[in-house]
CSV table of C-alpha atoms and ligand atoms in Angstrom, one decimal:
chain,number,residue,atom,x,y,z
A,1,UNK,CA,33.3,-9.4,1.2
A,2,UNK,CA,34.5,-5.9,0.4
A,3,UNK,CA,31.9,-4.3,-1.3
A,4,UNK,CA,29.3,-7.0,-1.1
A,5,UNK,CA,25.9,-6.7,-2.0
A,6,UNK,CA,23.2,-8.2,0.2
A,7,UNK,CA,20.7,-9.9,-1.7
A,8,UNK,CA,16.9,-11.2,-0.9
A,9,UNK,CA,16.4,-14.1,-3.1
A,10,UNK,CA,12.8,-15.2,-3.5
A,11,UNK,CA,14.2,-18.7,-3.5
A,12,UNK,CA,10.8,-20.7,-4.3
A,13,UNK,CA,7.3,-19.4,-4.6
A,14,UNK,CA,4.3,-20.5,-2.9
A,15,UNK,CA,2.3,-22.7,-4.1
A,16,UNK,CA,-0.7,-22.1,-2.2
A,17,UNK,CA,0.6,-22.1,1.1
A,18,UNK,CA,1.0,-18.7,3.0
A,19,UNK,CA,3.9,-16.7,2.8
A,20,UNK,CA,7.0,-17.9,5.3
A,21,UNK,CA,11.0,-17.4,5.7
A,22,UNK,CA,11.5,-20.6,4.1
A,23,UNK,CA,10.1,-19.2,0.5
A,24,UNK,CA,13.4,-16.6,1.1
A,25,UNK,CA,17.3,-16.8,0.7
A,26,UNK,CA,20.0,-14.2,1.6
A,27,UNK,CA,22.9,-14.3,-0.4
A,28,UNK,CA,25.6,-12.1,-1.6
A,29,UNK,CA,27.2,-11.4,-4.5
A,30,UNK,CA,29.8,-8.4,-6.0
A,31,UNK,CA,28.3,-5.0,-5.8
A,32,UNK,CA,27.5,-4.1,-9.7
A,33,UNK,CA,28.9,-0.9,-11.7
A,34,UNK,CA,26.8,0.8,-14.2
A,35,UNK,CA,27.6,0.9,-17.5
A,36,UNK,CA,26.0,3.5,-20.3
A,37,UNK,CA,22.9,5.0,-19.8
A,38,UNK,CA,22.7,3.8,-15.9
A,39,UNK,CA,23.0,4.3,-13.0
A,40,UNK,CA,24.0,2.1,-9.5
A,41,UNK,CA,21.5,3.2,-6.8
A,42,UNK,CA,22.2,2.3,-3.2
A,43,UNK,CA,18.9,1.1,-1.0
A,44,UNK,CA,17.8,3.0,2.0
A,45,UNK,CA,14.3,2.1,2.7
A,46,UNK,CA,12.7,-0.3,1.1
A,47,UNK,CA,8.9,0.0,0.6
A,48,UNK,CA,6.7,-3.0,2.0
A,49,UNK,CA,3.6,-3.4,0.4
A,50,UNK,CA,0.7,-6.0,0.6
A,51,UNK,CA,1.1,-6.0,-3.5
A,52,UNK,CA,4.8,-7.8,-3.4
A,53,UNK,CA,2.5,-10.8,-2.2
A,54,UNK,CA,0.2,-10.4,-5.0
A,55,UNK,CA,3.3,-10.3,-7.3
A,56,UNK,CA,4.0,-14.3,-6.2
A,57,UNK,CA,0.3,-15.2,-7.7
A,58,UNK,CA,1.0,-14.3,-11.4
A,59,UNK,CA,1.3,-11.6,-13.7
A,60,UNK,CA,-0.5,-8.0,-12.7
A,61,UNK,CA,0.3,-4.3,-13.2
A,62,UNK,CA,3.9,-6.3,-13.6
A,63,UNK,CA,5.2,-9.2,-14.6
A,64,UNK,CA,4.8,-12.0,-12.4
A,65,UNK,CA,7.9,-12.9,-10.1
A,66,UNK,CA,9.7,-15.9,-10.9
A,67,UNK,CA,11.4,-18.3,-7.7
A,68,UNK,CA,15.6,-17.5,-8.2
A,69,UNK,CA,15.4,-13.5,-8.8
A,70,UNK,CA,16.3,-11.3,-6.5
A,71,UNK,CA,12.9,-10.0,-4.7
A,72,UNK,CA,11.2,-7.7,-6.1
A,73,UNK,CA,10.1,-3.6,-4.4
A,74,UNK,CA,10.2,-0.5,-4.7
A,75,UNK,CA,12.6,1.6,-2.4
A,76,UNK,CA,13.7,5.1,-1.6
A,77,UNK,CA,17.8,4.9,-3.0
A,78,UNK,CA,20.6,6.9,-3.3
A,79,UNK,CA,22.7,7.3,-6.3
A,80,UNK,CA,26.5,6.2,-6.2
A,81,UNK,CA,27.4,6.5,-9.6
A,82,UNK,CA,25.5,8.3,-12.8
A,83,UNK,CA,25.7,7.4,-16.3
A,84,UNK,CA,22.9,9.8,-17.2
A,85,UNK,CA,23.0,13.7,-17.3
A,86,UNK,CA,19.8,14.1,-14.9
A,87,UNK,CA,21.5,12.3,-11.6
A,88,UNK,CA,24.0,13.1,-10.5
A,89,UNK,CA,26.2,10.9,-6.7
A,90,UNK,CA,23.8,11.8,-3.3
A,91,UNK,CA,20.3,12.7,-5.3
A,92,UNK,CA,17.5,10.2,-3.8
A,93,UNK,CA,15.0,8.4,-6.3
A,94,UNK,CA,12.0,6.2,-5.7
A,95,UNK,CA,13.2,2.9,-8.0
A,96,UNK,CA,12.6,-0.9,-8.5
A,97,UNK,CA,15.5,-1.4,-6.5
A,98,UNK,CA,14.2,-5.1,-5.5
A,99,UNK,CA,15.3,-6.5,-1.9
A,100,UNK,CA,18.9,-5.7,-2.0
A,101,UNK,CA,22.0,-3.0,-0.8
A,102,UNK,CA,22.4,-2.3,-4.7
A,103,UNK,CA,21.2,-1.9,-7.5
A,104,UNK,CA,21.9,-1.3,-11.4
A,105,UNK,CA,19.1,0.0,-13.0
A,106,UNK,CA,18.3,1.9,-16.4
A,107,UNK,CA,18.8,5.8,-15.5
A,108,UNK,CA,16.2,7.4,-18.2
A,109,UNK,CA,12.8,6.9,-16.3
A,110,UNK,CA,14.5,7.6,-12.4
A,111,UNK,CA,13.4,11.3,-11.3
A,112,UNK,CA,15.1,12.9,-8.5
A,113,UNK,CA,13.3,13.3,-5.6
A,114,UNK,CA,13.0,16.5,-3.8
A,115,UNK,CA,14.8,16.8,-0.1
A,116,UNK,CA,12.5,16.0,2.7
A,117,UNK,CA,12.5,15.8,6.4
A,118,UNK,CA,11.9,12.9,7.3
A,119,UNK,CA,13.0,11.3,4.1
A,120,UNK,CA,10.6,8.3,4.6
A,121,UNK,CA,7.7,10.7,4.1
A,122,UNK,CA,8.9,10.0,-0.3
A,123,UNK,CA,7.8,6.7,0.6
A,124,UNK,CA,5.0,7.0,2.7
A,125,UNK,CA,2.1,9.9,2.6
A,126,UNK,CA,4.2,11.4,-0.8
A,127,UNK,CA,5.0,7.5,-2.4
A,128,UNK,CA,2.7,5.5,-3.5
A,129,UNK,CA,0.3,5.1,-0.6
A,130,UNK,CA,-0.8,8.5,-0.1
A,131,UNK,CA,-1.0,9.3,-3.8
A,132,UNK,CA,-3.2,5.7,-3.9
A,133,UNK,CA,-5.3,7.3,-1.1
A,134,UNK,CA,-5.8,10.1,-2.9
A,135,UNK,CA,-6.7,9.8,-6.1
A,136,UNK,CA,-9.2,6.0,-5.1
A,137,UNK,CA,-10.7,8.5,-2.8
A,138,UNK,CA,-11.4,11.2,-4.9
A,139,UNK,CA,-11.5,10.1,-8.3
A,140,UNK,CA,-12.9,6.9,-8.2
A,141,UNK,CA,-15.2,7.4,-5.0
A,142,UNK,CA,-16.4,11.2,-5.5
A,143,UNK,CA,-17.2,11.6,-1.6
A,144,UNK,CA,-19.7,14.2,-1.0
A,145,UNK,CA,-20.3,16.2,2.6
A,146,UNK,CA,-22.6,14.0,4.8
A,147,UNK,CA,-21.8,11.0,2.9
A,148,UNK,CA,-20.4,7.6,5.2
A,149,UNK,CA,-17.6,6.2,3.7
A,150,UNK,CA,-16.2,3.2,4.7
A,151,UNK,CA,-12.8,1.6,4.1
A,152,UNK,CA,-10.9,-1.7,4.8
A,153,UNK,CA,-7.6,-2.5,5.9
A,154,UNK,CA,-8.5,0.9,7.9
A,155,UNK,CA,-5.3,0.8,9.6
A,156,UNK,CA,-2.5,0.4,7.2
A,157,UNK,CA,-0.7,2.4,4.8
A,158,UNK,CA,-3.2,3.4,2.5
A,159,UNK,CA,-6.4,3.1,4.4
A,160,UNK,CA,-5.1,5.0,7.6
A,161,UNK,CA,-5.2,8.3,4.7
A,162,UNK,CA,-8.0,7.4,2.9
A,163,UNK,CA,-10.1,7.7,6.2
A,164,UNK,CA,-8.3,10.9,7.3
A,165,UNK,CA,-8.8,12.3,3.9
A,166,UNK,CA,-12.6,11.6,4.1
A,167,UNK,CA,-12.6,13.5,7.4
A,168,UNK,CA,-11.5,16.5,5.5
A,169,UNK,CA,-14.3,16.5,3.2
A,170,UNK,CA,-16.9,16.1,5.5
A,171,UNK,CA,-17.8,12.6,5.4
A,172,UNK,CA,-18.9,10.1,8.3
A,173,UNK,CA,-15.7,7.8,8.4
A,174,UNK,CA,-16.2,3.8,9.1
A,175,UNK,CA,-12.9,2.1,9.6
A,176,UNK,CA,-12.5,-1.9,8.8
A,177,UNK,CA,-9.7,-3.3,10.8
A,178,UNK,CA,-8.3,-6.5,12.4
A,179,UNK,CA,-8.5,-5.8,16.7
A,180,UNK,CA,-9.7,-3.7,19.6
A,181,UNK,CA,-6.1,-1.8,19.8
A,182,UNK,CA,-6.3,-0.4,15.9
A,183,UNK,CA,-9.8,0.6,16.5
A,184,UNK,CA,-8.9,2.3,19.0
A,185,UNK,CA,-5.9,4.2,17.4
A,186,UNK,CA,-8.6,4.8,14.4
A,187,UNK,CA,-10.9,7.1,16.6
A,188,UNK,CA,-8.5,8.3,19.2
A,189,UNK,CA,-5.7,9.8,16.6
A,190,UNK,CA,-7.5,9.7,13.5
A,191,UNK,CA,-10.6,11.1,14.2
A,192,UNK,CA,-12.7,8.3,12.7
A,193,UNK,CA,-16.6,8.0,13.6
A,194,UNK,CA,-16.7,4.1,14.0
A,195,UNK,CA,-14.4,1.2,13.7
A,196,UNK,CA,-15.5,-2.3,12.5
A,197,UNK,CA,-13.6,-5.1,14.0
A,198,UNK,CA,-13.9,-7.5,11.2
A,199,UNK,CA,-12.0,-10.4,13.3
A,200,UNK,CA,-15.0,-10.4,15.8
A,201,UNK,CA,-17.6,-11.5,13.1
A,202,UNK,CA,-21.5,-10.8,12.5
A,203,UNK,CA,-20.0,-8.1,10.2
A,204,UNK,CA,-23.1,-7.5,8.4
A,205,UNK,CA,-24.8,-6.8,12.0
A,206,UNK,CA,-21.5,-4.4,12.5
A,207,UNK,CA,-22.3,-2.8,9.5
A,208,UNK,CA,-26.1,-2.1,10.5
A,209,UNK,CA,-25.0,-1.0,13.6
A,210,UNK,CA,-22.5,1.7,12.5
A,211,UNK,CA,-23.3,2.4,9.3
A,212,UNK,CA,-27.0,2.6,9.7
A,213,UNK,CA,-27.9,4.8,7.0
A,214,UNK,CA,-25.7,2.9,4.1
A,215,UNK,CA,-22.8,3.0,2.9
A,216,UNK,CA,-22.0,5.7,0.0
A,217,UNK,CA,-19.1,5.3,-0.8
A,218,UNK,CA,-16.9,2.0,0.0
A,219,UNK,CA,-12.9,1.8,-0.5
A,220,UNK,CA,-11.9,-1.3,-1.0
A,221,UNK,CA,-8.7,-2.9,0.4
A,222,UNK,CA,-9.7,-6.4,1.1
A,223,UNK,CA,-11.9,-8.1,-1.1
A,224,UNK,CA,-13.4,-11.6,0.1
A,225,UNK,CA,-16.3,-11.1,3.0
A,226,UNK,CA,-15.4,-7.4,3.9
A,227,UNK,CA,-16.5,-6.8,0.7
A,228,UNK,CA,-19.6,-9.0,0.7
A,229,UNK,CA,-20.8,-7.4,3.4
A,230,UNK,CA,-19.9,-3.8,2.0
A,231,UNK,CA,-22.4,-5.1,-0.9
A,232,UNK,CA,-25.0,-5.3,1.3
A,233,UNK,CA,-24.9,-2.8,3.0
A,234,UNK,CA,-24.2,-0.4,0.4
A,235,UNK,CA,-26.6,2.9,-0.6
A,236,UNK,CA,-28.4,2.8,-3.9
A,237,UNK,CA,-26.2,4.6,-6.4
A,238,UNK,CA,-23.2,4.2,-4.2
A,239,UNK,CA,-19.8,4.1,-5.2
A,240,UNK,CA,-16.5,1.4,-4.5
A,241,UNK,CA,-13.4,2.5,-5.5
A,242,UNK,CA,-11.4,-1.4,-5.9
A,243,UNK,CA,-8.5,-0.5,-4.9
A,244,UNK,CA,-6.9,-4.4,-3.9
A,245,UNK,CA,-7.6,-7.7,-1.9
A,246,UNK,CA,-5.2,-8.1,0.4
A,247,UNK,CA,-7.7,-10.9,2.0
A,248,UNK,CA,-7.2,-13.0,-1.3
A,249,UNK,CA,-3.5,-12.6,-1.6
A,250,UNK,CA,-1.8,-14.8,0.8
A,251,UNK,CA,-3.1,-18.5,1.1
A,252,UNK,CA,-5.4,-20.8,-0.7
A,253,UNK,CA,-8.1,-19.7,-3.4
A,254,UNK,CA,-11.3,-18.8,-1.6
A,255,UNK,CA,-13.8,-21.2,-1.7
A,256,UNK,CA,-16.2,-18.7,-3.4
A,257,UNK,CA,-16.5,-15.7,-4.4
A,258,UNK,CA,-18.7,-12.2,-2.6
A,259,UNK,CA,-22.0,-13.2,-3.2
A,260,UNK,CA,-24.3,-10.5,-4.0
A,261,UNK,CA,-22.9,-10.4,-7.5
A,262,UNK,CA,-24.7,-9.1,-10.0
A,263,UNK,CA,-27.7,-9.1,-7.5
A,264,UNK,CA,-27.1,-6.5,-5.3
A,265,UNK,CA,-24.8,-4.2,-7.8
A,266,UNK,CA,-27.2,-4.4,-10.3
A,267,UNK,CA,-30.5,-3.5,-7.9
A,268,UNK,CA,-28.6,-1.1,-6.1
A,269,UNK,CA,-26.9,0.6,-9.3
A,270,UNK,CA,-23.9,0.4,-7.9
A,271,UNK,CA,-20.6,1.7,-9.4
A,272,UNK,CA,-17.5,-0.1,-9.0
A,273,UNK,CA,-14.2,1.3,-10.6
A,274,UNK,CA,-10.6,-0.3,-10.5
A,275,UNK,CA,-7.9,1.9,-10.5
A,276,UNK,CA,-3.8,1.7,-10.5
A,277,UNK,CA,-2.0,4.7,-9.0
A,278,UNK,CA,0.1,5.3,-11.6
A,279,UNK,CA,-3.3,5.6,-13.8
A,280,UNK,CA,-3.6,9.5,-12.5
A,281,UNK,CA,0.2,10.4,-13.0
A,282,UNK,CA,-0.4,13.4,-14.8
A,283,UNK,CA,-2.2,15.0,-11.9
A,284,UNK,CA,0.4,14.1,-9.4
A,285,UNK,CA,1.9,17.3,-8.7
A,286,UNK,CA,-1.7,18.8,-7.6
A,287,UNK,CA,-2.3,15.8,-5.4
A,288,UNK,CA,1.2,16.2,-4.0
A,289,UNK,CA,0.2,20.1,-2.8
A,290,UNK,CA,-3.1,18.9,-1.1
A,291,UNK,CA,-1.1,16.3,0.6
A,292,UNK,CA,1.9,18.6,1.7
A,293,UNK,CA,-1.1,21.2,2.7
A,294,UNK,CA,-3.0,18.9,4.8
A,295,UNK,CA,-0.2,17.5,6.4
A,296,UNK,CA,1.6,20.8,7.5
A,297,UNK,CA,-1.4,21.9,8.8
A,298,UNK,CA,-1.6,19.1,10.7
A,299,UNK,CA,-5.4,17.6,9.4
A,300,UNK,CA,-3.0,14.5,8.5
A,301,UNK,CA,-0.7,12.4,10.8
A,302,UNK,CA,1.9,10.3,9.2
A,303,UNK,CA,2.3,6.6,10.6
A,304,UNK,CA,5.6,4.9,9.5
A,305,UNK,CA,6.6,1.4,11.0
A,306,UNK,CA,9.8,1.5,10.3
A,307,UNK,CA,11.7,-2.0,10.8
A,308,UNK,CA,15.6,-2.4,10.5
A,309,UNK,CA,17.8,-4.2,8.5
A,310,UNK,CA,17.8,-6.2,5.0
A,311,UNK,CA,17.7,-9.4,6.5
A,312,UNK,CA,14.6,-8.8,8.3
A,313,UNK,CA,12.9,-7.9,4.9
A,314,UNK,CA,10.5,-11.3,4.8
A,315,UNK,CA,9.4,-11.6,8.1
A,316,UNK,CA,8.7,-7.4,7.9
A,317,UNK,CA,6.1,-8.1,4.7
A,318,UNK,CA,4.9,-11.9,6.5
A,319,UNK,CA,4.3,-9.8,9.1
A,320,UNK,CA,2.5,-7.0,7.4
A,321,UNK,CA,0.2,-10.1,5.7
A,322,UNK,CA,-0.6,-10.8,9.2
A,323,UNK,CA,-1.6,-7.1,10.0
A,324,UNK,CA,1.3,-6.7,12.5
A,325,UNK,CA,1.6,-3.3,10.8
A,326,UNK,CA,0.0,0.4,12.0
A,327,UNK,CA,0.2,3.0,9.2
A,328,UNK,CA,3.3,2.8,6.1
A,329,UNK,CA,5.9,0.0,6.7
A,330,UNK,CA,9.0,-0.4,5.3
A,331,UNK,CA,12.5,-1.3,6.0
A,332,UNK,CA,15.5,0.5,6.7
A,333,UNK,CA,18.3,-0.8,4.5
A,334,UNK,CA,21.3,0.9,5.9
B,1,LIG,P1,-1.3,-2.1,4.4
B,1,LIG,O1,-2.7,-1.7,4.3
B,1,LIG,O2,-0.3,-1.2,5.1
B,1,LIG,O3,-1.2,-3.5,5.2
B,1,LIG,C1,-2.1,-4.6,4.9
B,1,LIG,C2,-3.2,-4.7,6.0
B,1,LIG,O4,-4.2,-5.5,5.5
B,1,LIG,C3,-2.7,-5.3,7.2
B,1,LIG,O5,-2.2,-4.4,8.1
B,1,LIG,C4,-4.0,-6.0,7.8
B,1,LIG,O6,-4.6,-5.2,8.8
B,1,LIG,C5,-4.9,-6.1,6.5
B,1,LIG,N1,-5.3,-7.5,6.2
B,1,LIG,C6,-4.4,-8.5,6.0
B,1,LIG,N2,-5.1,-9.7,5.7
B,1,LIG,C7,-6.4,-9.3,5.8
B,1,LIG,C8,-7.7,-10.0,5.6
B,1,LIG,N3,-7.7,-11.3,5.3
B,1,LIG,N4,-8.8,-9.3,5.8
B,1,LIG,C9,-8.8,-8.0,6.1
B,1,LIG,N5,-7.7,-7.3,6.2
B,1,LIG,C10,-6.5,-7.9,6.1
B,1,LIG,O7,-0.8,-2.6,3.0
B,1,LIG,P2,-0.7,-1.8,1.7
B,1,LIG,O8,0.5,-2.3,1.0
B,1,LIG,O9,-0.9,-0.4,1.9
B,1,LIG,O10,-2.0,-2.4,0.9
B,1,LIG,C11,-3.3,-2.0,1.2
B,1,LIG,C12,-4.2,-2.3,-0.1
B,1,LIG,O11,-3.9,-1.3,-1.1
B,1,LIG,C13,-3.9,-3.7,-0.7
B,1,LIG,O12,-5.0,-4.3,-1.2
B,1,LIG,C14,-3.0,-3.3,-1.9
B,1,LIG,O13,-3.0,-4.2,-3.0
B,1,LIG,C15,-3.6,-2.0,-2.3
B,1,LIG,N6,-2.8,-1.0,-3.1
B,1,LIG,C16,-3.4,-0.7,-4.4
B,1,LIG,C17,-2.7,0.2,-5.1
B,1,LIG,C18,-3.3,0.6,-6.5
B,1,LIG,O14,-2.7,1.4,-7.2
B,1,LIG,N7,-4.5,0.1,-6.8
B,1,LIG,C19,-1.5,0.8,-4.7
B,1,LIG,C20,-1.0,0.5,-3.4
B,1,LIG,C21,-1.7,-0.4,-2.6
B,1,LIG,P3,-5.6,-5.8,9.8
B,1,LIG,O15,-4.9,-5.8,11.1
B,1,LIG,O16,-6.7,-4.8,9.8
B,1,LIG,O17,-6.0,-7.2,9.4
């Protein structure tokens, strides 16, 4: 079809089952025009993120997804037409784009991005999961010199910065990851101190042995029995920044919960604080300076999976569920 637009369709959602290519649909329909106060944004990458499973559960910082709607996600686009005096044809925006080639969206709250080499850096150390990085970390963790921190899903988007970012303050760094190989990566590249291997088990005894002292501050990824064990071995008067549960999001309910509720928190005076990135938007633009800073001085490297085509858009974020993933993936649209 001339003009067609490639669409994801979230064709049923799962019912407690894990995520698979059956719960998907590619279709294709006409490719929109906007109309007043629009714009029609053409996908380029499209952002992969553990959350887009969590969307499937129920209503959270969004609505909940719905089976028949085109998938839901962010994406780095380009703009093709403009209804609104702020855009104008070629200027790249971070939008809702959902799982598709195009999209029509409302023009008002889109903000043109700034030019960038490699353009998948919007997405990826200046999207969402180095701004998430940042501000859990610092904000809602308050890492001091000499403290250990320690944070899960070491490995992936948001954690492979978080520890990095750590480092730069002075902290002793204890990674949480799935495998010998991303441990490895962890302390080779990244300059982490230790690496848990939370697939091996006796993860309380892991924590003894490389966190010896306690933990101080924990960023949490996970949820579930990394998190148990984080309770445990937590400092008095330490800190968790709650950042998600990627362990809780694909799957079956748990059978239980982390013990060590209220038991340990309240003994150990713990603080625990949930945050949303979007919750710190006023102080973006500071956190983007750090981040630029840190990263042309090198005391940051970048990891981008980058995987191609629309099509391969479920298995990409099965996939990522599975921790096939090393650092920010997404999907190159086109
Ligand atoms: P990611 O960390 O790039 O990828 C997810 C990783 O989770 C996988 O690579 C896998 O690595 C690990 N994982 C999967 N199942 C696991 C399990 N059962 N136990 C332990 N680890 C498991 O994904 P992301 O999108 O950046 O998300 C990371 C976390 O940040 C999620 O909890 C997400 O909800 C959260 N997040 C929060 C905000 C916010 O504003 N609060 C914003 C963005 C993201 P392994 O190989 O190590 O298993």
């Amino acid at each position: 079809m001339a003009d067609a637009n490639r669409q994801m369709v979230l064709e049923r959602l799962p019912q407690g089952d894990k995520l698979g290519p059956q719960h998907f649909r590619l279709t294709e329909s006409a490719r929109p025009t906007a109309g007043e106060g629009e714009v029609l944004l053409r996908t380029r990458y499209i952002s992969l993120d553990a959350a887009n499973r969590a969307w499937m559960q129920g209503a959270t910082y969004r609505s909940a997804l719905e089976s028949g709607q085109v998938m839901a996600g962010g994406a780095l686009a380009e703009v093709v037409e403009s209804n609104v005096g702020h855009l104008e044809p070629g200027d790249t925006v971070f939008a809702d784009t959902g799982w598709q080639d195009y999209a029509v969206l409302p023009g008002k709250r889109l903000e043109k991005l700034p030019a960038m080499e490699p353009v998948t850096h919007l997405l990826s150390i200046y999207g969402v999961a180095g701004l998430t990085a940042y501000f859990g970390l610092l904000e809602c963790g308050q890492p001091k010199a000499g403290e250990t921190v320690v944070v899960s899903a070491a490995a992936g988007s948001v954690g492979s910065i978080v520890g990095q970012i750590a480092k730069l303050r002075g902290c002793r760094v204890v990674g949480v990851a799935g495998g010998a190989e991303k441990g490895r990566w962890l302390v080779d590249e990244l300059g982490f101190d230790a690496v848990i291997d939370y697939k091996a088990g006796g993860l309380r005894q892991q924590f003894k042995e490389h966190a010896p002292e306690g933990i101080d501050v924990y960023f949490d990824n996970t949820g579930g029995e990394i998190f148990e064990a984080c309770l445990f071995a937590m400092k008095t008067f330490g800190r968790i920044a709650c950042c998600g549960a990627v362990s809780q999001y694909d799957g079956a309910a748990p059978p239980h919960g982390p013990r060590g509720i209220p038991g340990l928190i309240v003994t150990k005076r713990l603080t625990l604080r949930g945050f949303v990135v979007m919750d710190f938007d006023a102080q973006r633009e500071a956190a983007l300076k750090d981040l630029q800073a840190w990263v042309a001085s090198g005391q940051i490297k970048v990891q981008e999976d980058i995987i191609d085509g629309l099509e391969n858009t479920p298995a990409a974020l099965i996939g990522l569920l599975a921790g096939e993933n090393r650092g920010k993936r997404m999907v190159k649209v086109r």
